[in-house]
Amino acid sequence: MRSKCFIQFCFLFLFAIQSQFIIAQKKSFPQKVDSVLRLMTLEEKIGQLNQYNDDWTATGPVTVDNDKANQIRKGQVGSLLNCMGTDRTKSWQKIAMQSRLKIPLLFGQDVIHGYKTTFPIPLAEAASWDLEAIQSSARIAATEAAASGIHWTFAPMVDIARDPRWGRVMEGAGEDPYLGSLIAKARVKGFQGNKLGNVDAVMACAKHFAAYGAAIGGRDYNSVDMSDRLLWEVYLPPFKAALDAGAATFMNSFNDLNGIPATGNKYLQRDILKGKWNFEGFVVSDWGSIGEMINHGNVKNSYEAALSAITAGSDMDMESRCYKDNLAQLVKDKKVSIELIDDAVKRILQKKFELGLFDDPFKFCNAEREQKEINNPEHSKIAREVAAKSIVLLKNKNHLLPLSKNTKTIAFIGPLVKEEKQNLGFWSVELPEIDYSKLIVTQWQGVKNKINKNSTLLYAKGCDIDGNNKDGFAEAIETAKQADIVIISVGERRDMSGEAKSRSNIHLPGVQEELIKAIQATGKPVVVLINAGRPLIFNWTADNVPAILYTWWLGCEAGDAIADVLFGDYNPSAKLPITFPREEGQIPIYYSHFNTGRPARNDSDLNYVSAYTDLSNSPKFPFGYGLSYTNFQYSNLQLSKKKIKSNEKIEVTLNISNNGKVSGEEVVQIYLRDKVGSIVRPVKELKDFAKIKLNAGETKTIKFIIDKEKLSFYNQQLKWVVEPGDFDLMIGSSSEDIRLKDSFELIR
Ligand code: GLC
């Protein structure tokens, strides 16, 4: 009898265990979050809102704090940034596992355009208008970063930027909200992969929320002042696209928006992001931005700064220590409810559960996987392809390009020819253990790899990137005279654009344009490569040199990618994602401007019109501009209807023909103009595009759909509306090179 009872007890006990296990497994993430939250002290909750920089590198003003390990042991830290590699992350995570509740740390990093394999800067990738390529770039960056212990990248930066004086223009997708939104989505999908929690996925972070790119004067960290209409129509759409793509986190921005710092801006973070848009992830402040509200003059001290930020919806405090130092007191003083703290903590714990860190805090610390992924040869192959797709052909007079690989003697001149790390741009991740001289293909090496072994490649530096020393000119000129063709590689230093790198003068720096003039004077055919993180001004070069490639900063594979384009193994297909001004005096300059009451009909029309008396209104190179080694003909534009109701659609079809001798890709752009609106409407807006590949002589028919969404805009009441009236439809190879036109009417 007794043995029977024992067996029954064992059975019941096992059943109870198993059902507990099943319940535990079945528990949803929110239930798991609540089960942890219930155990936490106020100090431990505040700890989850506290993020520190690791000690070995910095991307902002450093606060010396040698007590981080102890604070982590006490559960007073929830995340570290700038902590990379499985060894280093494992060592910090082990310390976190010594804390009372063993809540794992989150490791965040600026993996902006690649981890070990550095891809082109984001503005260059945007020039590819190739969403698959852009997504694959982010996918590889995530794979390498996640394999190296990183859970979270502070990317994509989705700030619309119309002022190339602002150094961070290099980090985004340019001036247009339509293109910027599609790229934001591609990057979020790339970073987050199939599912958060997979060991090849990292959390994305849409930043900087919001309107950081509209800093007055293009001066970083400066104020932003704009109408809510402009905010909703131009600066918010890429953030909404990132959120709709599933972005796990947002980062707020340093700027004040209409007088209220974004970090303490309830309208942005609570009303829009967490309210209207129902964002369920968490918001991290930008480096020290909570404490910087004191400098803004929006709060008196760190106590008020913490109150403002947590109330406004800023969940995690990057490096300011305002939350750590003040939130407990604010709760005690009944200024901040525990519910507000709990909401922020739950958002963060939810992501730690989704990443699987509670099940295995070391799941991203596999050294073997790290070595496999950061040394995957496929990654650099793809990086080379993305880089070639990002190069914009600005000029090619008399088809000087592509060059022949059998050219007898080539002179390769300029300060960037043999540079290594300059090719990486401002936001590259640089790992101490990597020998970048072996990883980066310089421009010199790329051309050497490409040309015939019997060809001669001559070199002269000519001058520095900046400064006014011309001592190298004579040698450069002599070198040019010995050659059949001269390639000149000039531009910025990579630290001339990026964060805190605003420039009032964005002309080609130093005496580089004088070097180009001197080489051009030899009478040799000249090709100029311009390397930069922003649109530069180089009017003489643009007007006088026969061939120009804008090569941005293309990453590890720069040299081979540039050579692929120079020698025709890749036919350039990129288009500018941002307008290039003639002079700084035109800035801000962008294609989707309003017509004004007195539009200038042309450059000579100065009779009481909206124009400069000393400079053309038009840009040097317009948005959407880029040439090819072949030429494309647009024909046979057809609209399925000429009148539609708001619930109807128009099918737009047209033919694109490749009339040249080589295959190529064309970015066919469709612009609309709403002729009359209750709010004036831009003279044109990009509403769709298609990047298509055509073999020589091939013709393809492409189709676009015009629907209500593409006709809508924010009216004076900030309602997303369509209004009946006439629309112009423009199909172009750039925003100014309109090849086909038609019009249609929206009726009630
Ligand atoms: C920087 C940047 C932000 C970056 C953060 C962490 O100041 O503004 O984009 O993600 O700090 O490096």
XYZ file of N, CA and C in Angstrom, residues 399 571 628-633 657-662 739:
45
model
N 33.069 60.470 -73.022
C 33.187 59.061 -72.609
C 34.618 58.699 -72.252
N 29.261 49.233 -64.115
C 28.759 50.464 -64.721
C 28.059 51.284 -63.636
N 25.611 57.291 -66.210
C 25.936 55.888 -66.468
C 26.901 55.826 -67.651
N 27.539 54.685 -67.884
C 28.374 54.514 -69.086
C 27.502 54.204 -70.293
N 26.230 54.006 -70.060
C 25.318 53.841 -71.192
C 24.270 54.948 -71.112
N 23.295 54.915 -72.029
C 22.243 55.931 -71.898
C 20.876 55.280 -72.036
N 19.931 55.875 -71.343
C 18.600 55.266 -71.257
C 17.575 56.193 -71.884
N 16.688 55.578 -72.639
C 15.600 56.357 -73.260
C 14.294 56.006 -72.568
N 14.548 52.102 -72.318
C 15.435 51.381 -73.248
C 16.888 51.725 -72.966
N 17.738 50.718 -73.064
C 19.176 50.943 -72.958
C 19.717 51.114 -74.375
N 20.024 52.342 -74.728
C 20.453 52.631 -76.106
C 21.957 52.568 -76.281
N 22.652 52.155 -75.256
C 24.115 52.154 -75.335
C 24.675 50.789 -75.687
N 26.001 50.655 -75.469
C 26.686 49.419 -75.868
C 26.988 48.492 -74.688
N 26.692 48.993 -73.468
C 26.967 48.156 -72.294
C 25.714 48.077 -71.424
N 12.080 63.302 -68.026
C 12.033 62.748 -69.380
C 10.616 62.636 -69.931
